[in-house]
CSV table of C-alpha atoms and ligand atoms in Angstrom, one decimal:
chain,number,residue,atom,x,y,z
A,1,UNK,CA,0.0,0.0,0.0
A,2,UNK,CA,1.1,3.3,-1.1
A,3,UNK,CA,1.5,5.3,1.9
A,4,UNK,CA,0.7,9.3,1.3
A,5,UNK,CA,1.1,12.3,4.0
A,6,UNK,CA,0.6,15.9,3.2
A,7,UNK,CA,1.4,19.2,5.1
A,8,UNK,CA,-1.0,21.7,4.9
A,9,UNK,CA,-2.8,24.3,6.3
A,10,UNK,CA,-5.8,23.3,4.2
A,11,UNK,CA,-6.4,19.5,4.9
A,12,UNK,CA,-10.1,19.9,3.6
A,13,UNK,CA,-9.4,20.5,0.5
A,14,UNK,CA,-7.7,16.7,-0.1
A,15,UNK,CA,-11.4,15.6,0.7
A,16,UNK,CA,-12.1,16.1,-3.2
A,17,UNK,CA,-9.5,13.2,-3.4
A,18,UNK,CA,-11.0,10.8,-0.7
A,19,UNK,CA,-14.7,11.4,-1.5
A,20,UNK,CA,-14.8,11.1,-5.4
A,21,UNK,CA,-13.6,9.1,-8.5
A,22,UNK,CA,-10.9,6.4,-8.7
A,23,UNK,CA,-9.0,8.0,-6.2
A,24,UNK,CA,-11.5,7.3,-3.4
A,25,UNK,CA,-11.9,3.6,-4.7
A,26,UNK,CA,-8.4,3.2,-4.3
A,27,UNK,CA,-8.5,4.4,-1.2
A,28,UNK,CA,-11.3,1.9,-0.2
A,29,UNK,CA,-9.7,-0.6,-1.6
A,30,UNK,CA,-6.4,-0.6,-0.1
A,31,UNK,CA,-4.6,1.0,-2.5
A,32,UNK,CA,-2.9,3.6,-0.4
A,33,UNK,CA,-3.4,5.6,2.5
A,34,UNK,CA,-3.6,9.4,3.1
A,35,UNK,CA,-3.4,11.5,6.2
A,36,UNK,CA,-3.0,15.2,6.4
A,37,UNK,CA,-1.2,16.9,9.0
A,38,UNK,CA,-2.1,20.5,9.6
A,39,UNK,CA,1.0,22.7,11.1
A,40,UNK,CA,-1.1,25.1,12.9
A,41,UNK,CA,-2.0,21.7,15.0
A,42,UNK,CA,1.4,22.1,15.7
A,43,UNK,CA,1.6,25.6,17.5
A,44,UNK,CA,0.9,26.9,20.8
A,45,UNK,CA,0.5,30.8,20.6
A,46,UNK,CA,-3.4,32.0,20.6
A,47,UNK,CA,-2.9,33.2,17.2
A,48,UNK,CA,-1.9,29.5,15.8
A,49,UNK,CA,0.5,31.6,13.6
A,50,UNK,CA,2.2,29.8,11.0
A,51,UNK,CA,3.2,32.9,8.6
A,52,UNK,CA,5.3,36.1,9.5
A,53,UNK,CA,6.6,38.9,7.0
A,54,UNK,CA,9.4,38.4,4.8
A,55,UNK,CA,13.0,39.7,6.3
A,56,UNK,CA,14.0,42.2,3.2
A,57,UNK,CA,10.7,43.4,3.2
A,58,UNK,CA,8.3,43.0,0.3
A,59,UNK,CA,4.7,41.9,-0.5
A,60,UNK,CA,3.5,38.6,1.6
A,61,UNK,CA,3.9,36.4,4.0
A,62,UNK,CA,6.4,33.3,4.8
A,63,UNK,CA,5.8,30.2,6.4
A,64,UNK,CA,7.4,29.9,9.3
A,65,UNK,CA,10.0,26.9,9.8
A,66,UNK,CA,9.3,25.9,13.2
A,67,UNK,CA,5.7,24.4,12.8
A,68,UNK,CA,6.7,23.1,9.4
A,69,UNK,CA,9.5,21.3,11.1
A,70,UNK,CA,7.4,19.9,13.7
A,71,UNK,CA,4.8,18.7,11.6
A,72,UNK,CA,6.7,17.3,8.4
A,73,UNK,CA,8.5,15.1,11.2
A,74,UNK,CA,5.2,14.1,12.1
A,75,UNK,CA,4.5,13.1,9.3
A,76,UNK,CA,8.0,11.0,8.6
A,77,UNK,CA,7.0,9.4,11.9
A,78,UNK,CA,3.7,7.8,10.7
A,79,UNK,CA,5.8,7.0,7.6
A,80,UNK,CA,8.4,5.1,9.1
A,81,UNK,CA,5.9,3.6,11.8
A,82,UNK,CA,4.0,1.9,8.6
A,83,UNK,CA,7.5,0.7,7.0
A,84,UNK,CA,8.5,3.0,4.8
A,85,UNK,CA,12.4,3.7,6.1
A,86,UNK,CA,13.6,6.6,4.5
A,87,UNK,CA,10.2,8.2,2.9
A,88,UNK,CA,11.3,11.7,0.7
A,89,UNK,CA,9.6,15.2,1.6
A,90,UNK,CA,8.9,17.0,-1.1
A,91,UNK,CA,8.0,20.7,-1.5
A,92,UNK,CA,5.2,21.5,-4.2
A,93,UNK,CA,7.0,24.8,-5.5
A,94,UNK,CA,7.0,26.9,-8.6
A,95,UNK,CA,10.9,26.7,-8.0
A,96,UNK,CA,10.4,22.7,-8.5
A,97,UNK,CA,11.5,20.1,-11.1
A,98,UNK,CA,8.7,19.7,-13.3
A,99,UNK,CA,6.3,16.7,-12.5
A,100,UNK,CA,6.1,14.5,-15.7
A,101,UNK,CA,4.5,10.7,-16.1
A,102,UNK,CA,8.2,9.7,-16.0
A,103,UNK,CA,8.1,11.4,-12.7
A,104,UNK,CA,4.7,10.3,-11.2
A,105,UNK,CA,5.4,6.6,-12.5
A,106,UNK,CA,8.4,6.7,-10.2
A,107,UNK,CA,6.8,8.0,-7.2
A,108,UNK,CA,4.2,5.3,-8.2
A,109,UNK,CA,6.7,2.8,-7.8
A,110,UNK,CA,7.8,3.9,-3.9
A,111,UNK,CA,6.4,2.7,-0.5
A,112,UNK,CA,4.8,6.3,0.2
A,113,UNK,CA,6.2,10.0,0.0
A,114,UNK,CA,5.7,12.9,2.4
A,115,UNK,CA,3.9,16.4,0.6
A,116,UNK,CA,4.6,19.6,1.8
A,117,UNK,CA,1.8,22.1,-0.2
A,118,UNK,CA,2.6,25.9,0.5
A,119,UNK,CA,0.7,29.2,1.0
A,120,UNK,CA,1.5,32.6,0.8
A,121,UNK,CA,5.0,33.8,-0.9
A,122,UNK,CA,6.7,30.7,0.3
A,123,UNK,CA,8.2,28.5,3.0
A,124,UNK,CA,11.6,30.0,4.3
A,125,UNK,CA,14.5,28.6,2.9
A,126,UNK,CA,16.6,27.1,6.0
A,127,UNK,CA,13.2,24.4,6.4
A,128,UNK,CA,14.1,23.9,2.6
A,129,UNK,CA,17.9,22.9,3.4
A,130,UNK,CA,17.0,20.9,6.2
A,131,UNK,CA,13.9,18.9,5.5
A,132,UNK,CA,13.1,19.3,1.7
A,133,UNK,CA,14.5,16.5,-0.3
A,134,UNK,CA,12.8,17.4,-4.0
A,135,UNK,CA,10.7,20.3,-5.2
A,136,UNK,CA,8.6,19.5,-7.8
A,137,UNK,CA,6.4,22.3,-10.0
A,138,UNK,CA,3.7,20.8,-12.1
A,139,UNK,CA,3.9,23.9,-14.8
A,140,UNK,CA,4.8,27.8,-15.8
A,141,UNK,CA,1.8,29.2,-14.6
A,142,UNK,CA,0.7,30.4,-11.1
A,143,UNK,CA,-1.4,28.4,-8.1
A,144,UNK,CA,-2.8,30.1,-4.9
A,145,UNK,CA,-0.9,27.1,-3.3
A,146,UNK,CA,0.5,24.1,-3.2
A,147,UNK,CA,-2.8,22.2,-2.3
A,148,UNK,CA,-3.6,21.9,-6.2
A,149,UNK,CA,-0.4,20.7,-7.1
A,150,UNK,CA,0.1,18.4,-4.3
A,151,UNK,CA,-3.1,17.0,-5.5
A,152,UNK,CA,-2.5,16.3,-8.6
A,153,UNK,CA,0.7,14.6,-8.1
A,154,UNK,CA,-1.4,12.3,-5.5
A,155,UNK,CA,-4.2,11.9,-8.4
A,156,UNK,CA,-1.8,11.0,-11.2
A,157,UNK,CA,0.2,8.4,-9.3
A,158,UNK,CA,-2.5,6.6,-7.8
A,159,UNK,CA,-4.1,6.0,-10.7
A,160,UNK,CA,-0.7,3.8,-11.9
A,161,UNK,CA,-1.1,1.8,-8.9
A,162,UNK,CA,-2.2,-1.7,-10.2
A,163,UNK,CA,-6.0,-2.2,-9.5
A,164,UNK,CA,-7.2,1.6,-9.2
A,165,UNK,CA,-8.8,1.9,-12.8
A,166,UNK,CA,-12.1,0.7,-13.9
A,167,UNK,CA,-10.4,-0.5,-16.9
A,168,UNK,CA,-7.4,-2.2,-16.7
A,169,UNK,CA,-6.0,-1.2,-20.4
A,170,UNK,CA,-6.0,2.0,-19.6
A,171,UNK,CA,-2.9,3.3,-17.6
A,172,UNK,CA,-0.9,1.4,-20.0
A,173,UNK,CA,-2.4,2.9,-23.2
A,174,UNK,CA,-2.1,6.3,-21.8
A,175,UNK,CA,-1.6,8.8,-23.9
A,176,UNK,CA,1.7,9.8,-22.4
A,177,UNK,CA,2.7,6.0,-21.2
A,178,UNK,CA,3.1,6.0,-25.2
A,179,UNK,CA,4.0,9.0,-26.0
A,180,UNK,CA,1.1,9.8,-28.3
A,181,UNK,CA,-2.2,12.0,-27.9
A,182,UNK,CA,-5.5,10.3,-27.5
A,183,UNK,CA,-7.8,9.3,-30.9
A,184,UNK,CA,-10.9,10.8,-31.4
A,185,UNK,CA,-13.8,9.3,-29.4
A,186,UNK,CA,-17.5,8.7,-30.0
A,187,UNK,CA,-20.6,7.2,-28.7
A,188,UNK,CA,-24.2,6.8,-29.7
A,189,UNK,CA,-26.4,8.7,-31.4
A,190,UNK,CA,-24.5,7.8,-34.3
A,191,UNK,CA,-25.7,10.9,-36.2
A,192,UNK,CA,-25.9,13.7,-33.8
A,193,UNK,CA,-26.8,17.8,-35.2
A,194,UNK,CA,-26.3,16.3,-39.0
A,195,UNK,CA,-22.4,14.7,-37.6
A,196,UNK,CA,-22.3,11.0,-38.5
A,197,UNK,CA,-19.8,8.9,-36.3
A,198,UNK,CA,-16.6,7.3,-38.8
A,199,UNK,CA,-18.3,4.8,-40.5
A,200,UNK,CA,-14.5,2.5,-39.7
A,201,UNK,CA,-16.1,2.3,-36.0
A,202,UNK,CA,-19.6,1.1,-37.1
A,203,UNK,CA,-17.6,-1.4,-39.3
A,204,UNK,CA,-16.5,-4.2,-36.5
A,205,UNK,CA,-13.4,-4.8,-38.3
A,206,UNK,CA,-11.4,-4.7,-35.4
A,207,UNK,CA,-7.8,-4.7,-37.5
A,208,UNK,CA,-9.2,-1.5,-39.6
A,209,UNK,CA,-10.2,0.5,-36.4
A,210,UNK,CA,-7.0,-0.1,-34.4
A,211,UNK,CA,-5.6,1.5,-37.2
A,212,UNK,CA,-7.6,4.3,-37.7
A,213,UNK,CA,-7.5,4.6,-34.3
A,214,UNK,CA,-3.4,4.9,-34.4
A,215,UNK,CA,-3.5,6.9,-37.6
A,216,UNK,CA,-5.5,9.6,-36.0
A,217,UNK,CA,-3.4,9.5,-33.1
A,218,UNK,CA,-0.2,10.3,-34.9
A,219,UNK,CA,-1.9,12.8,-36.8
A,220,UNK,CA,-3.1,14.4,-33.7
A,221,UNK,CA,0.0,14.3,-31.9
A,222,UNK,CA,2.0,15.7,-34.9
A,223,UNK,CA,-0.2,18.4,-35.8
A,224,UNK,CA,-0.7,19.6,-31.9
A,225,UNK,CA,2.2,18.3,-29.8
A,226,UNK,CA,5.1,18.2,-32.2
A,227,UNK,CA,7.8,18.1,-29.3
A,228,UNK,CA,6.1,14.9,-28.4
A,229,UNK,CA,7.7,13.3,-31.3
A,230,UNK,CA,10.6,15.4,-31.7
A,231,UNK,CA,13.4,13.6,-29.8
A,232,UNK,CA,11.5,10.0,-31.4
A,233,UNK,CA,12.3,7.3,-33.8
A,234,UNK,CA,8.5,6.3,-35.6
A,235,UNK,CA,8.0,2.7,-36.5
A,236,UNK,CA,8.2,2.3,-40.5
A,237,UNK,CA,4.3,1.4,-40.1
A,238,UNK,CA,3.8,4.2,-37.9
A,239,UNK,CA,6.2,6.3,-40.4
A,240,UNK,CA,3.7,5.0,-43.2
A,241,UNK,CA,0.3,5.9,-41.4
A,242,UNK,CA,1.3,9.5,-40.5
A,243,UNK,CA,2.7,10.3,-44.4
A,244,UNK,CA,-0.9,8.7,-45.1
A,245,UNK,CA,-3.1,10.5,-42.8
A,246,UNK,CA,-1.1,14.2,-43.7
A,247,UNK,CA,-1.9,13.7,-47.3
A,248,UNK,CA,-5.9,12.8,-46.6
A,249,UNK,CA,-5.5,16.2,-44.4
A,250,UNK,CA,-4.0,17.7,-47.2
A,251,UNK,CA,-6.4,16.7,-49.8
A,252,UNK,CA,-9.9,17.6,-47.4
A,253,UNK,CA,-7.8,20.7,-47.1
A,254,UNK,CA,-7.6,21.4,-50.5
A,255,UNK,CA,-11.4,20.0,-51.1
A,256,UNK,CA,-13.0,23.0,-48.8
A,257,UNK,CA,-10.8,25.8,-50.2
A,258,UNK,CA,-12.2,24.8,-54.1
A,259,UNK,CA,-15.9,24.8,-52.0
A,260,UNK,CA,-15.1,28.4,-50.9
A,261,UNK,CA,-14.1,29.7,-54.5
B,1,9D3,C1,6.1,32.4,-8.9
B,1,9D3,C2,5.2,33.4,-8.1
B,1,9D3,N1,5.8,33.8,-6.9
B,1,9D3,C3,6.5,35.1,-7.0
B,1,9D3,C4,5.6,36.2,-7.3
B,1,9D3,C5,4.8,33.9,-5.8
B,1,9D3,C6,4.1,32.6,-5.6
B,1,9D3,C7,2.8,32.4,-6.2
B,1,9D3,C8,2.1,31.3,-6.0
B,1,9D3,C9,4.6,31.6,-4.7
B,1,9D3,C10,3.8,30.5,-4.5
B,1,9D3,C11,2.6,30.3,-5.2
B,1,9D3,C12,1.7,29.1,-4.9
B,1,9D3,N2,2.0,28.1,-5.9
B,1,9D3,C13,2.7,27.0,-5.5
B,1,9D3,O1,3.1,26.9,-4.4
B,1,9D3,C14,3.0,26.0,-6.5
B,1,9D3,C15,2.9,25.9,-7.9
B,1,9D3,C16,2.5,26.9,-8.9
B,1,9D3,O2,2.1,28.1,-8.6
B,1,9D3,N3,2.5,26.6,-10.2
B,1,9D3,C17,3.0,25.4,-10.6
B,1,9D3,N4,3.4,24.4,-9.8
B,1,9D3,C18,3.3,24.7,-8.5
B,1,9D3,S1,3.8,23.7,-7.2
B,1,9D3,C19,3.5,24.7,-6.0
């Protein structure tokens, strides 16, 4: 079981992981474990304070690292009391290592982890050297916190842990697992506002869908994700489908500008 702990001064919020979707049914099932561990639990002074202004001066408020300190080693603790020996902290920061699927697969593959979600301008830096032993940032654009973030790393690694999809093909024919965008979908009616579904997926010819489904893929992936196949040797079929499904692109291209004229 995939043991989880997260520091934060908002511990409701990881409620929209334990009460909905495959995460809570990996959670019921075994799956892993969550606890979060508030640092204002962690204070004495009638305020509960847990912030203070920045020395320097400027905008905001940092965290302080005494309750942090207190409470991320709370957290170890349960850690280590379940098994896991040496479990990594790590700060969700915009200062972070960017969280990929390389990256959640090989937190997928640890015995549990240790969050640390901040608010405010940020957590002061000697708590950083001490306890911190990764920063991760899961893109260039700007949270109200680390809650967010911490909870999509959670989401995207339990949902590699074997057993915690509906369907088991999934995870593994991720879009990212292989490096490819998703195919077009569709479900009934199969006309809908004068749209007929491909008539390929009507077909049952199960050899002549996969590859439709594959073509489209490429096509999709080279057409809106090029860096996704940039560093990346295609298979000569794959080579093949992608030349074929540019020129059909092409060609319907072509076929609505003579429409226009
Ligand atoms: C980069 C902006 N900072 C300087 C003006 C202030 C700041 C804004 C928002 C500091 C922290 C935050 C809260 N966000 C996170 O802690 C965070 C985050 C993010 O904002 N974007 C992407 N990944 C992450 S992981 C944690």
């Amino acid at each position: 079981m995939l043991r989880l702990d997260v520091v934060t001064i908002f511990p409701e919020m990881f409620e929209a992981l334990t009460r909905h979707g495959i995460t809570r049914r990996a959670l019921e099932e075994g799956g892993f474990d969550l606890r979060a561990w508030n640092p204002r639990d962690f204070v004495t002074d009638p305020h509960r304070t847990v912030d203070d202004r920045p020395y320097g001066g400027g905008p905001g408020m940092v965290m302080l690292p005494g309750p942090l300190e207190s409470c991320i080693d709370a957290a170890v603790a349960r850690q280590r009391a379940a098994g896991v020996e040496r479990p990594p902290v790590i700060l969700l920061s915009p200062q972070g290592e960017r969280f990929t699927d390389a990256v959640a697969r090989q937190l997928a593959q640890s015995p549990g982890f240790v969050l640390l979600a901040g608010r405010y301008e940020g957590v002061d830096e000697r708590l950083i050297e001490r306890r911190v032993d990764r920063e991760l940032s899961i893109g260039d654009y700007v949270t109200s916190g680390g809650e967010l973030p911490a909870m999509v790393v959670m989401d995207a690694v339990v949902r590699l842990l074997p057993g915690s999809l509906n369907d088991a093909g999934s995870a593994s024919q991720d879009s990212f697992s292989e490096g490819l965008l998703d195919w077009p979908h569709y479900t009934r009616p199969e006309e809908w506002e004068g749209r007929r579904v491909p008539e390929v997926l009507l077909s049952g010819n199960h050899a002549a869908i996969a590859r439709w489904r594959r073509k489209q893929a490429l096509l999709r992936t080279w057409s809106r994700r090029p860096d996704l196949l940039a560093g990346r040797e295609l298979s000569r079929e794959d080579a093949a489908l992608l030349e074929e499904a540019r020129r059909e692109q092409l060609s319907r291209q072509e076929q609505e500008q003579q429409q226009q004229q």
